[in-house]
Amino acid sequence: MTTSDDLAARVARLEDLEAIKQLKYRYWRCLDTKQWDEMTECFTPDASAAYGEGRYTFAGRDAIMQFLRDAMGVQSGTWGHHHGHHPEIELTGPTTARGVWALHNYLLNPRAQRGVRMACYYRDEYVKTGGVWRIKHTGYTYLYNEEWSRADMPSLRVLAPVDGR
Amino acid sequence: MTTSDDLAARVARLEDLEAIKQLKYRYWRCLDTKQWDEMTECFTPDASAAYGEGRYTFAGRDAIMQFLRDAMGVQSGTWGHHHGHHPEIELTGPTTARGVWALHNYLLNPRAQRGVRMACYYRDEYVKTGGVWRIKHTGYTYLYNEEWSRADMPSLRVLAPVDGR
Amino acid sequence: MTTSDDLAARVARLEDLEAIKQLKYRYWRCLDTKQWDEMTECFTPDASAAYGEGRYTFAGRDAIMQFLRDAMGVQSGTWGHHHGHHPEIELTGPTTARGVWALHNYLLNPRAQRGVRMACYYRDEYVKTGGVWRIKHTGYTYLYNEEWSRADMPSLRVLAPVDGR
């Protein structure tokens, strides 16, 4: 027999998985649309990050956000997509979880004639405070990472964003 | 204490989120496999669309479908993928919802030697009638949009589809 | 009125959908990170595969795994991503399910100067034994499939993996 309390716990688990996925989707949306204030709220104040196999390591939300604004802000001339796939989220306690995600990243910097393509695997940690899930740790290792000069393809035309030409 | 009615509403919410995701997945599958009849059923009769930041705006399911058949039908010579990611779906009432989605779009037209790559963000509205979710409005803005001539890469070989060579 | 047993069945359905998605995500993660032992556990012993529109057909988990180790093992020099999207999973019985998935596949073999890009649609079958979902059949057809020589882009530089240069 299934009691109502058992069921409630199973429903809460499914809701937590959905909430953590939406958290990470908001993180990537804010990154690619350069919405830094909204993005800040995705992290706990004491969050840590180890991007690029630990090459870019930061302690604290402020340090992470400074790095992301510098690397991807409008002034950088870099546009692109960070698309996250394959969520394997595991709840490790009532207010803690970890997650594995695949990343497909494509960047273009028309001014610098630079192109980047990479695929990675994230290993994240999440915590829930006041009913809200946030990223406590994030970091990824590479499947591959390649760069090129866009001058290799002389016909390339950027139609959007207009100020990215 | 959790009553059975509370729980039922929470389960229904999770089921609605899953159904809306499957609706949008069907939409993209039909688009890329050129299944126009099945795709028509994804829209409400009065659906509206604003593709390409409003450059391609249509009122009514028939007008949307005519545009898609012209742009992506077999006669167009264009193949490719429209992959949707990062669903942030929000139920706004018992039979209404809105959704934000990321798009990764890659197109090839071997006959015209044309290549296209773009990433976008959709903002959709959905309604449920007779137990079935449908798209009431869809539209997207660009993260980036670039085009090139496939002649820049002389070694490019299309192995499939065979009639796309 | 919703009885507790009705609700329990609906929750179990949502849990099964999530478990099948995580199964397939594990499959792709193991493929791209070349974790063959963990990947073996994703299949039933009698699993069958029909990759590449049936061009690469295998009966039994051992034959499938041999093919994948040969095609994607470290010795192949091939790296890349297999990213799965758009899950349309349908439970067909208490321990059986089928699923449609979109694939985006990008491969690089720097040694052979080979590049590959394809998009596909999978049609899978799954079974649950001992509480665990596994792949009983997998196979895909192409949306498109293209290859090129990386020598067409002389500036291309592989930064990761280091032993893939």
GROMACS .gro file of C-alpha atoms in nm:
model
  495
    1MET     CA    1   0.000   0.000   0.000
    2THR     CA    2   0.121   0.351  -0.080
    3THR     CA    3   0.063   0.606   0.196
    4SER     CA    4   0.002   0.967   0.117
    5ASP     CA    5   0.329   1.064   0.289
    6ASP     CA    6   0.533   0.826   0.073
    7LEU     CA    7   0.372   0.969  -0.237
    8ALA     CA    8   0.428   1.326  -0.123
    9ALA     CA    9   0.799   1.258  -0.086
   10ARG     CA   10   0.818   1.106  -0.435
   11VAL     CA   11   0.633   1.402  -0.585
   12ALA     CA   12   0.865   1.643  -0.402
   13ARG     CA   13   1.163   1.460  -0.552
   14LEU     CA   14   1.027   1.507  -0.904
   15GLU     CA   15   0.957   1.874  -0.832
   16ASP     CA   16   1.312   1.921  -0.703
   17LEU     CA   17   1.458   1.764  -1.020
   18GLU     CA   18   1.248   1.999  -1.235
   19ALA     CA   19   1.346   2.301  -1.024
   20ILE     CA   20   1.718   2.219  -1.052
   21LYS     CA   21   1.689   2.177  -1.430
   22GLN     CA   22   1.513   2.514  -1.458
   23LEU     CA   23   1.785   2.672  -1.240
   24LYS     CA   24   2.055   2.553  -1.476
   25TYR     CA   25   1.853   2.655  -1.784
   26ARG     CA   26   1.817   3.006  -1.637
   27TYR     CA   27   2.195   3.010  -1.574
   28TRP     CA   28   2.271   2.936  -1.941
   29ARG     CA   29   2.001   3.172  -2.071
   30CYS     CA   30   2.140   3.457  -1.861
   31LEU     CA   31   2.495   3.377  -1.975
   32ASP     CA   32   2.413   3.386  -2.348
   33THR     CA   33   2.176   3.686  -2.324
   34LYS     CA   34   2.428   3.863  -2.094
   35GLN     CA   35   2.176   3.918  -1.811
   36TRP     CA   36   2.432   3.942  -1.533
   37ASP     CA   37   2.205   4.062  -1.250
   38GLU     CA   38   1.956   3.779  -1.298
   39MET     CA   39   2.245   3.533  -1.336
   40THR     CA   40   2.398   3.634  -1.000
   41GLU     CA   41   2.088   3.496  -0.826
   42CYS     CA   42   2.161   3.147  -0.965
   43PHE     CA   43   2.460   3.111  -0.729
   44THR     CA   44   2.494   3.086  -0.351
   45PRO     CA   45   2.709   3.371  -0.211
   46ASP     CA   46   2.988   3.122  -0.133
   47ALA     CA   47   2.970   2.941  -0.469
   48SER     CA   48   3.285   2.810  -0.634
   49ALA     CA   49   3.365   2.740  -0.998
   50ALA     CA   50   3.630   2.539  -1.182
   51TYR     CA   51   3.577   2.607  -1.552
   52GLY     CA   52   3.808   2.464  -1.817
   53GLU     CA   53   3.931   2.165  -1.615
   54GLY     CA   54   4.022   2.397  -1.327
   55ARG     CA   55   4.215   2.647  -1.540
   56TYR     CA   56   3.960   2.915  -1.443
   57THR     CA   57   3.894   2.866  -1.071
   58PHE     CA   58   3.699   3.113  -0.857
   59ALA     CA   59   3.586   3.128  -0.492
   60GLY     CA   60   3.269   3.325  -0.424
   61ARG     CA   61   2.982   3.440  -0.642
   62ASP     CA   62   3.136   3.784  -0.697
   63ALA     CA   63   3.458   3.643  -0.841
   64ILE     CA   64   3.266   3.405  -1.069
   65MET     CA   65   3.044   3.685  -1.197
   66GLN     CA   66   3.342   3.915  -1.259
   67PHE     CA   67   3.507   3.645  -1.472
   68LEU     CA   68   3.187   3.583  -1.673
   69ARG     CA   69   3.123   3.955  -1.734
   70ASP     CA   70   3.482   3.999  -1.855
   71ALA     CA   71   3.478   3.690  -2.078
   72MET     CA   72   3.128   3.721  -2.224
   73GLY     CA   73   3.015   4.084  -2.169
   74VAL     CA   74   2.914   4.300  -2.465
   75GLN     CA   75   3.256   4.469  -2.458
   76SER     CA   76   3.424   4.130  -2.527
   77GLY     CA   77   3.277   4.114  -2.877
   78THR     CA   78   3.202   3.744  -2.814
   79TRP     CA   79   2.861   3.590  -2.886
   80GLY     CA   80   2.743   3.235  -2.898
   81HIS     CA   81   2.555   2.958  -2.727
   82HIS     CA   82   2.616   2.744  -2.420
   83HIS     CA   83   2.362   2.463  -2.452
   84GLY     CA   84   2.325   2.215  -2.167
   85HIS     CA   85   2.210   1.858  -2.218
   86HIS     CA   86   2.175   1.518  -2.053
   87PRO     CA   87   2.085   1.610  -1.693
   88GLU     CA   88   2.174   1.330  -1.449
   89ILE     CA   89   2.055   1.497  -1.127
   90GLU     CA   90   2.076   1.312  -0.796
   91LEU     CA   91   1.928   1.436  -0.467
   92THR     CA   92   2.181   1.369  -0.191
   93GLY     CA   93   1.970   1.503   0.099
   94PRO     CA   94   1.658   1.713   0.166
   95THR     CA   95   1.836   2.033   0.055
   96THR     CA   96   2.140   1.909  -0.139
   97ALA     CA   97   2.190   1.763  -0.485
   98ARG     CA   98   2.455   1.699  -0.745
   99GLY     CA   99   2.427   1.698  -1.120
  100VAL     CA  100   2.613   1.591  -1.432
  101TRP     CA  101   2.543   1.785  -1.753
  102ALA     CA  102   2.676   1.782  -2.109
  103LEU     CA  103   2.766   2.119  -2.264
  104HIS     CA  104   2.781   2.221  -2.630
  105ASN     CA  105   2.950   2.558  -2.665
  106TYR     CA  106   2.993   2.755  -2.988
  107LEU     CA  107   3.140   3.106  -2.982
  108LEU     CA  108   3.202   3.370  -3.247
  109ASN     CA  109   3.399   3.691  -3.213
  110PRO     CA  110   3.364   3.859  -3.553
  111ARG     CA  111   3.588   4.152  -3.452
  112ALA     CA  112   3.874   3.919  -3.354
  113GLN     CA  113   3.787   3.672  -3.634
  114ARG     CA  114   3.783   3.397  -3.371
  115GLY     CA  115   3.572   3.082  -3.366
  116VAL     CA  116   3.546   2.829  -3.079
  117ARG     CA  117   3.368   2.496  -3.048
  118MET     CA  118   3.379   2.269  -2.747
  119ALA     CA  119   3.188   1.995  -2.569
  120CYS     CA  120   3.227   1.936  -2.196
  121TYR     CA  121   3.086   1.756  -1.895
  122TYR     CA  122   2.986   1.957  -1.590
  123ARG     CA  123   2.985   1.824  -1.232
  124ASP     CA  124   2.773   2.058  -1.018
  125GLU     CA  125   2.652   2.080  -0.660
  126TYR     CA  126   2.326   2.247  -0.562
  127VAL     CA  127   2.170   2.358  -0.233
  128LYS     CA  128   1.817   2.464  -0.143
  129THR     CA  129   1.770   2.755   0.095
  130GLY     CA  130   1.436   2.926   0.162
  131GLY     CA  131   1.274   2.692  -0.089
  132VAL     CA  132   1.506   2.803  -0.374
  133TRP     CA  133   1.771   2.585  -0.541
  134ARG     CA  134   2.104   2.753  -0.620
  135ILE     CA  135   2.441   2.647  -0.764
  136LYS     CA  136   2.701   2.587  -0.491
  137HIS     CA  137   2.972   2.451  -0.719
  138THR     CA  138   3.014   2.419  -1.092
  139GLY     CA  139   3.297   2.302  -1.314
  140TYR     CA  140   3.365   2.106  -1.629
  141THR     CA  141   3.614   1.893  -1.815
  142TYR     CA  142   3.651   1.880  -2.194
  143LEU     CA  143   3.544   1.621  -2.446
  144TYR     CA  144   3.712   1.841  -2.707
  145ASN     CA  145   3.799   2.207  -2.754
  146GLU     CA  146   3.897   2.361  -3.086
  147GLU     CA  147   3.958   2.711  -3.220
  148TRP     CA  148   4.004   2.864  -3.564
  149SER     CA  149   4.029   3.189  -3.751
  150ARG     CA  150   3.703   3.285  -3.920
  151ALA     CA  151   3.921   3.418  -4.205
  152ASP     CA  152   3.944   3.053  -4.323
  153MET     CA  153   3.584   3.095  -4.448
  154PRO     CA  154   3.588   3.421  -4.647
  155SER     CA  155   3.213   3.411  -4.723
  156LEU     CA  156   3.104   3.410  -4.354
  157ARG     CA  157   2.845   3.679  -4.284
  158VAL     CA  158   2.705   3.767  -3.939
  159LEU     CA  159   2.338   3.867  -3.971
  160ALA     CA  160   2.277   3.894  -3.596
  161PRO     CA  161   2.352   4.046  -3.359
  162VAL     CA  162   2.377   4.366  -3.560
  163ASP     CA  163   2.633   4.520  -3.325
  164GLY     CA  164   2.839   4.203  -3.345
  165ARG     CA  165   2.940   4.261  -3.707
  166MET     CA  166  -0.025   1.736   0.629
  167THR     CA  167  -0.060   1.675   0.258
  168THR     CA  168  -0.412   1.600   0.138
  169SER     CA  169  -0.473   1.381  -0.163
  170ASP     CA  170  -0.620   1.678  -0.351
  171ASP     CA  171  -0.308   1.888  -0.300
  172LEU     CA  172  -0.094   1.605  -0.426
  173ALA     CA  173  -0.317   1.545  -0.726
  174ALA     CA  174  -0.276   1.908  -0.831
  175ARG     CA  175   0.103   1.885  -0.799
  176VAL     CA  176   0.113   1.566  -1.004
  177ALA     CA  177  -0.111   1.726  -1.268
  178ARG     CA  178   0.135   2.017  -1.289
  179LEU     CA  179   0.426   1.780  -1.353
  180GLU     CA  180   0.220   1.595  -1.615
  181ASP     CA  181   0.134   1.925  -1.787
  182LEU     CA  182   0.501   2.025  -1.800
  183GLU     CA  183   0.590   1.689  -1.957
  184ALA     CA  184   0.303   1.717  -2.208
  185ILE     CA  185   0.409   2.068  -2.315
  186LYS     CA  186   0.768   1.952  -2.361
  187GLN     CA  187   0.652   1.657  -2.575
  188LEU     CA  188   0.432   1.897  -2.779
  189LYS     CA  189   0.730   2.115  -2.863
  190TYR     CA  190   0.951   1.812  -2.933
  191ARG     CA  191   0.687   1.684  -3.178
  192TYR     CA  192   0.680   2.031  -3.340
  193TRP     CA  193   1.056   2.023  -3.405
  194ARG     CA  194   1.056   1.659  -3.514
  195CYS     CA  195   0.780   1.728  -3.768
  196LEU     CA  196   0.964   2.038  -3.892
  197ASP     CA  197   1.295   1.859  -3.957
  198THR     CA  198   1.135   1.541  -4.096
  199LYS     CA  199   0.896   1.755  -4.306
  200GLN     CA  200   0.578   1.593  -4.164
  201TRP     CA  201   0.347   1.886  -4.233
  202ASP     CA  202   0.013   1.719  -4.157
  203GLU     CA  203   0.122   1.596  -3.814
  204MET     CA  204   0.283   1.936  -3.747
  205THR     CA  205  -0.043   2.124  -3.818
  206GLU     CA  206  -0.198   1.955  -3.513
  207CYS     CA  207   0.063   2.117  -3.286
  208PHE     CA  208  -0.101   2.459  -3.334
  209THR     CA  209  -0.438   2.604  -3.232
  210PRO     CA  210  -0.637   2.722  -3.538
  211ASP     CA  211  -0.584   3.086  -3.435
  212ALA     CA  212  -0.212   3.046  -3.357
  213SER     CA  213   0.030   3.328  -3.432
  214ALA     CA  214   0.405   3.322  -3.502
  215ALA     CA  215   0.682   3.583  -3.500
  216TYR     CA  216   0.993   3.406  -3.627
  217GLY     CA  217   1.321   3.592  -3.680
  218GLU     CA  218   1.254   3.872  -3.429
  219GLY     CA  219   0.921   3.943  -3.596
  220ARG     CA  220   1.057   3.955  -3.952
  221TYR     CA  221   0.838   3.653  -4.038
  222THR     CA  222   0.502   3.717  -3.871
  223PHE     CA  223   0.189   3.509  -3.937
  224ALA     CA  224  -0.169   3.506  -3.806
  225GLY     CA  225  -0.347   3.171  -3.811
  226ARG     CA  226  -0.225   2.814  -3.833
  227ASP     CA  227  -0.272   2.798  -4.210
  228ALA     CA  228  -0.046   3.096  -4.274
  229ILE     CA  229   0.223   2.956  -4.041
  230MET     CA  230   0.211   2.614  -4.210
  231GLN     CA  231   0.230   2.771  -4.559
  232PHE     CA  232   0.545   2.960  -4.458
  233LEU     CA  233   0.708   2.649  -4.309
  234ARG     CA  234   0.625   2.431  -4.612
  235ASP     CA  235   0.773   2.694  -4.845
  236ALA     CA  236   1.085   2.749  -4.638
  237MET     CA  237   1.161   2.389  -4.539
  238GLY     CA  238   0.969   2.165  -4.783
  239VAL     CA  239   1.154   1.909  -4.994
  240GLN     CA  240   1.134   2.146  -5.294
  241SER     CA  241   1.340   2.405  -5.099
  242GLY     CA  242   1.648   2.185  -5.107
  243THR     CA  243   1.710   2.280  -4.742
  244TRP     CA  244   1.785   2.021  -4.473
  245GLY     CA  245   1.902   2.052  -4.120
  246HIS     CA  246   1.815   2.044  -3.754
  247HIS     CA  247   1.614   2.266  -3.522
  248HIS     CA  248   1.708   2.145  -3.174
  249GLY     CA  249   1.525   2.291  -2.875
  250HIS     CA  250   1.682   2.313  -2.530
  251HIS     CA  251   1.645   2.461  -2.182
  252PRO     CA  252   1.265   2.447  -2.129
  253GLU     CA  253   1.150   2.703  -1.870
  254ILE     CA  254   0.778   2.624  -1.874
  255GLU     CA  255   0.539   2.807  -1.642
  256LEU     CA  256   0.171   2.721  -1.598
  257THR     CA  257  -0.027   3.046  -1.587
  258GLY     CA  258  -0.373   2.890  -1.531
  259PRO     CA  259  -0.548   2.552  -1.548
  260THR     CA  260  -0.534   2.553  -1.930
  261THR     CA  261  -0.269   2.814  -2.014
  262ALA     CA  262   0.109   2.817  -2.000
  263ARG     CA  263   0.408   3.003  -2.133
  264GLY     CA  264   0.752   2.874  -2.216
  265VAL     CA  265   1.104   2.992  -2.289
  266TRP     CA  266   1.324   2.766  -2.503
  267ALA     CA  267   1.671   2.782  -2.653
  268LEU     CA  268   1.710   2.686  -3.020
  269HIS     CA  269   2.015   2.556  -3.206
  270ASN     CA  270   1.952   2.564  -3.580
  271TYR     CA  271   2.191   2.435  -3.850
  272LEU     CA  272   2.082   2.429  -4.215
  273LEU     CA  273   2.242   2.305  -4.534
  274ASN     CA  274   2.126   2.363  -4.888
  275PRO     CA  275   2.378   2.171  -5.102
  276ARG     CA  276   2.214   2.282  -5.430
  277ALA     CA  277   2.241   2.652  -5.339
  278GLN     CA  278   2.577   2.592  -5.159
  279ARG     CA  279   2.428   2.770  -4.856
  280GLY     CA  280   2.505   2.709  -4.489
  281VAL     CA  281   2.325   2.866  -4.191
  282ARG     CA  282   2.388   2.848  -3.817
  283MET     CA  283   2.188   3.030  -3.553
  284ALA     CA  284   2.094   3.020  -3.186
  285CYS     CA  285   1.775   3.181  -3.060
  286TYR     CA  286   1.541   3.213  -2.765
  287TYR     CA  287   1.174   3.132  -2.812
  288ARG     CA  288   0.889   3.283  -2.607
  289ASP     CA  289   0.580   3.066  -2.654
  290GLU     CA  290   0.223   3.051  -2.527
  291TYR     CA  291   0.029   2.726  -2.494
  292VAL     CA  292  -0.337   2.639  -2.433
  293LYS     CA  293  -0.505   2.312  -2.337
  294THR     CA  294  -0.835   2.223  -2.504
  295GLY     CA  295  -1.002   1.883  -2.480
  296GLY     CA  296  -0.710   1.759  -2.270
  297VAL     CA  297  -0.454   1.841  -2.541
  298TRP     CA  298  -0.185   2.114  -2.522
  299ARG     CA  299  -0.126   2.317  -2.838
  300ILE     CA  300   0.091   2.614  -2.939
  301LYS     CA  301  -0.105   2.942  -2.939
  302HIS     CA  302   0.191   3.169  -3.005
  303THR     CA  303   0.555   3.114  -3.092
  304GLY     CA  304   0.838   3.348  -3.177
  305TYR     CA  305   1.210   3.394  -3.123
  306THR     CA  306   1.492   3.646  -3.104
  307TYR     CA  307   1.851   3.575  -3.207
  308LEU     CA  308   2.159   3.513  -3.001
  309TYR     CA  309   2.347   3.502  -3.332
  310ASN     CA  310   2.276   3.423  -3.696
  311GLU     CA  311   2.544   3.354  -3.957
  312GLU     CA  312   2.552   3.235  -4.316
  313TRP     CA  313   2.823   3.118  -4.553
  314SER     CA  314   2.886   2.960  -4.889
  315ARG     CA  315   2.964   2.591  -4.864
  316ALA     CA  316   3.212   2.650  -5.149
  317ASP     CA  317   3.451   2.780  -4.880
  318MET     CA  318   3.502   2.415  -4.783
  319PRO     CA  319   3.572   2.234  -5.111
  320SER     CA  320   3.594   1.889  -4.949
  321LEU     CA  321   3.239   1.896  -4.805
  322ARG     CA  322   3.044   1.582  -4.895
  323VAL     CA  323   2.676   1.521  -4.821
  324LEU     CA  324   2.618   1.151  -4.744
  325ALA     CA  325   2.253   1.193  -4.645
  326PRO     CA  326   1.991   1.264  -4.748
  327VAL     CA  327   2.069   1.105  -5.082
  328ASP     CA  328   1.832   1.337  -5.271
  329GLY     CA  329   1.990   1.636  -5.101
  330ARG     CA  330   2.317   1.601  -5.289
  331MET     CA  331  -1.221   1.194  -0.680
  332THR     CA  332  -0.860   1.088  -0.704
  333THR     CA  333  -0.768   0.777  -0.506
  334SER     CA  334  -0.423   0.725  -0.368
  335ASP     CA  335  -0.371   0.426  -0.598
  336ASP     CA  336  -0.453   0.629  -0.909
  337LEU     CA  337  -0.207   0.893  -0.800
  338ALA     CA  338   0.062   0.637  -0.721
  339ALA     CA  339   0.037   0.503  -1.076
  340ARG     CA  340   0.067   0.852  -1.224
  341VAL     CA  341   0.371   0.927  -1.008
  342ALA     CA  342   0.529   0.596  -1.108
  343ARG     CA  343   0.480   0.691  -1.474
  344LEU     CA  344   0.664   1.022  -1.424
  345GLU     CA  345   0.942   0.840  -1.237
  346ASP     CA  346   0.974   0.588  -1.520
  347LEU     CA  347   1.002   0.867  -1.780
  348GLU     CA  348   1.277   1.032  -1.574
  349ALA     CA  349   1.460   0.699  -1.528
  350ILE     CA  350   1.451   0.626  -1.903
  351LYS     CA  351   1.585   0.973  -1.983
  352GLN     CA  352   1.868   0.926  -1.733
  353LEU     CA  353   1.944   0.584  -1.887
  354LYS     CA  354   1.986   0.736  -2.231
  355TYR     CA  355   2.189   1.030  -2.093
  356ARG     CA  356   2.423   0.779  -1.925
  357TYR     CA  357   2.451   0.592  -2.257
  358TRP     CA  358   2.566   0.906  -2.441
  359ARG     CA  359   2.795   1.020  -2.158
  360CYS     CA  360   2.967   0.680  -2.154
  361LEU     CA  361   2.998   0.685  -2.534
  362ASP     CA  362   3.167   1.027  -2.551
  363THR     CA  363   3.385   0.972  -2.243
  364LYS     CA  364   3.472   0.620  -2.366
  365GLN     CA  365   3.353   0.446  -2.047
  366TRP     CA  366   3.282   0.109  -2.207
  367ASP     CA  367   3.227  -0.098  -1.891
  368GLU     CA  368   2.965   0.142  -1.752
  369MET     CA  369   2.807   0.168  -2.096
  370THR     CA  370   2.762  -0.210  -2.124
  371GLU     CA  371   2.518  -0.195  -1.831
  372CYS     CA  372   2.286   0.034  -2.033
  373PHE     CA  373   2.189  -0.260  -2.259
  374THR     CA  374   1.998  -0.582  -2.202
  375PRO     CA  375   2.211  -0.888  -2.287
  376ASP     CA  376   1.996  -0.955  -2.596
  377ALA     CA  377   1.988  -0.591  -2.713
  378SER     CA  378   1.994  -0.510  -3.084
  379ALA     CA  379   2.110  -0.201  -3.271
  380ALA     CA  380   2.056  -0.059  -3.618
  381TYR     CA  381   2.279   0.248  -3.645
  382GLY     CA  382   2.307   0.450  -3.966
  383GLU     CA  383   1.967   0.349  -4.110
  384GLY     CA  384   2.051  -0.017  -4.059
  385ARG     CA  385   2.397  -0.003  -4.221
  386TYR     CA  386   2.551  -0.100  -3.886
  387THR     CA  387   2.327  -0.373  -3.744
  388PHE     CA  388   2.419  -0.584  -3.440
  389ALA     CA  389   2.250  -0.860  -3.239
  390GLY     CA  390   2.346  -0.885  -2.873
  391ARG     CA  391   2.508  -0.646  -2.632
  392ASP     CA  392   2.857  -0.786  -2.691
  393ALA     CA  393   2.843  -0.721  -3.066
  394ILE     CA  394   2.714  -0.366  -3.012
  395MET     CA  395   2.987  -0.289  -2.760
  396GLN     CA  396   3.259  -0.429  -2.987
  397PHE     CA  397   3.142  -0.201  -3.269
  398LEU     CA  398   3.136   0.105  -3.041
  399ARG     CA  399   3.481   0.033  -2.895
  400ASP     CA  400   3.624  -0.004  -3.245
  401ALA     CA  401   3.456   0.307  -3.385
  402MET     CA  402   3.503   0.541  -3.087
  403GLY     CA  403   3.779   0.391  -2.869
  404VAL     CA  404   4.092   0.594  -2.791
  405GLN     CA  405   4.283   0.401  -3.059
  406SER     CA  406   4.041   0.534  -3.325
  407GLY     CA  407   4.167   0.890  -3.283
  408THR     CA  408   3.804   1.007  -3.300
  409TRP     CA  409   3.655   1.248  -3.046
  410GLY     CA  410   3.332   1.439  -3.037
  411HIS     CA  411   2.986   1.466  -2.897
  412HIS     CA  412   2.665   1.267  -2.934
  413HIS     CA  413   2.398   1.493  -2.786
  414GLY     CA  414   2.045   1.360  -2.750
  415HIS     CA  415   1.740   1.584  -2.755
  416HIS     CA  416   1.360   1.592  -2.773
  417PRO     CA  417   1.263   1.279  -2.575
  418GLU     CA  418   0.918   1.150  -2.672
  419ILE     CA  419   0.899   0.852  -2.435
  420GLU     CA  420   0.588   0.637  -2.421
  421LEU     CA  421   0.525   0.360  -2.167
  422THR     CA  422   0.375   0.063  -2.350
  423GLY     CA  423   0.329  -0.162  -2.043
  424PRO     CA  424   0.440  -0.190  -1.680
  425THR     CA  425   0.796  -0.284  -1.784
  426THR     CA  426   0.819  -0.177  -2.148
  427ALA     CA  427   0.855   0.157  -2.323
  428ARG     CA  428   0.955   0.308  -2.653
  429GLY     CA  429   1.123   0.638  -2.723
  430VAL     CA  430   1.198   0.880  -3.004
  431TRP     CA  431   1.507   1.102  -2.967
  432ALA     CA  432   1.686   1.359  -3.179
  433LEU     CA  433   2.066   1.328  -3.210
  434HIS     CA  434   2.325   1.592  -3.287
  435ASN     CA  435   2.660   1.431  -3.359
  436TYR     CA  436   2.988   1.615  -3.425
  437LEU     CA  437   3.313   1.421  -3.464
  438LEU     CA  438   3.675   1.521  -3.513
  439ASN     CA  439   3.968   1.299  -3.598
  440PRO     CA  440   4.267   1.535  -3.606
  441ARG     CA  441   4.509   1.255  -3.707
  442ALA     CA  442   4.298   1.162  -4.012
  443GLN     CA  443   4.199   1.528  -4.070
  444ARG     CA  444   3.836   1.412  -4.076
  445GLY     CA  445   3.527   1.605  -3.967
  446VAL     CA  446   3.171   1.469  -3.941
  447ARG     CA  447   2.840   1.635  -3.861
  448MET     CA  448   2.503   1.463  -3.857
  449ALA     CA  449   2.156   1.488  -3.713
  450CYS     CA  450   1.938   1.179  -3.670
  451TYR     CA  451   1.621   1.044  -3.514
  452TYR     CA  452   1.644   0.740  -3.287
  453ARG     CA  453   1.363   0.490  -3.232
  454ASP     CA  454   1.438   0.290  -2.918
  455GLU     CA  455   1.278   0.019  -2.706
  456TYR     CA  456   1.335  -0.016  -2.334
  457VAL     CA  457   1.260  -0.284  -2.075
  458LYS     CA  458   1.262  -0.277  -1.695
  459THR     CA  459   1.402  -0.577  -1.510
  460GLY     CA  460   1.475  -0.584  -1.138
  461GLY     CA  461   1.363  -0.222  -1.114
  462VAL     CA  462   1.622  -0.105  -1.371
  463TRP     CA  463   1.545   0.029  -1.721
  464ARG     CA  464   1.775  -0.086  -2.001
  465ILE     CA  465   1.794  -0.042  -2.380
  466LYS     CA  466   1.653  -0.339  -2.569
  467HIS     CA  467   1.676  -0.188  -2.916
  468THR     CA  468   1.825   0.127  -3.058
  469GLY     CA  469   1.863   0.262  -3.409
  470TYR     CA  470   1.845   0.583  -3.606
  471THR     CA  471   1.777   0.737  -3.946
  472TYR     CA  472   1.946   1.052  -4.077
  473LEU     CA  473   1.820   1.404  -4.114
  474TYR     CA  474   2.156   1.481  -4.276
  475ASN     CA  475   2.510   1.346  -4.266
  476GLU     CA  476   2.814   1.535  -4.398
  477GLU     CA  477   3.189   1.489  -4.391
  478TRP     CA  478   3.487   1.707  -4.478
  479SER     CA  479   3.862   1.730  -4.457
  480ARG     CA  480   3.979   1.950  -4.173
  481ALA     CA  481   4.256   2.064  -4.410
  482ASP     CA  482   3.995   2.300  -4.562
  483MET     CA  483   4.039   2.516  -4.249
  484PRO     CA  484   4.417   2.555  -4.212
  485SER     CA  485   4.391   2.754  -3.887
  486LEU     CA  486   4.205   2.481  -3.692
  487ARG     CA  487   4.374   2.407  -3.359
  488VAL     CA  488   4.275   2.128  -3.119
  489LEU     CA  489   4.328   2.245  -2.758
  490ALA     CA  490   4.167   1.936  -2.599
  491PRO     CA  491   4.202   1.649  -2.565
  492VAL     CA  492   4.579   1.686  -2.550
  493ASP     CA  493   4.641   1.336  -2.687
  494GLY     CA  494   4.399   1.407  -2.972
  495ARG     CA  495   4.626   1.663  -3.141
   0.00000   0.00000   0.00000
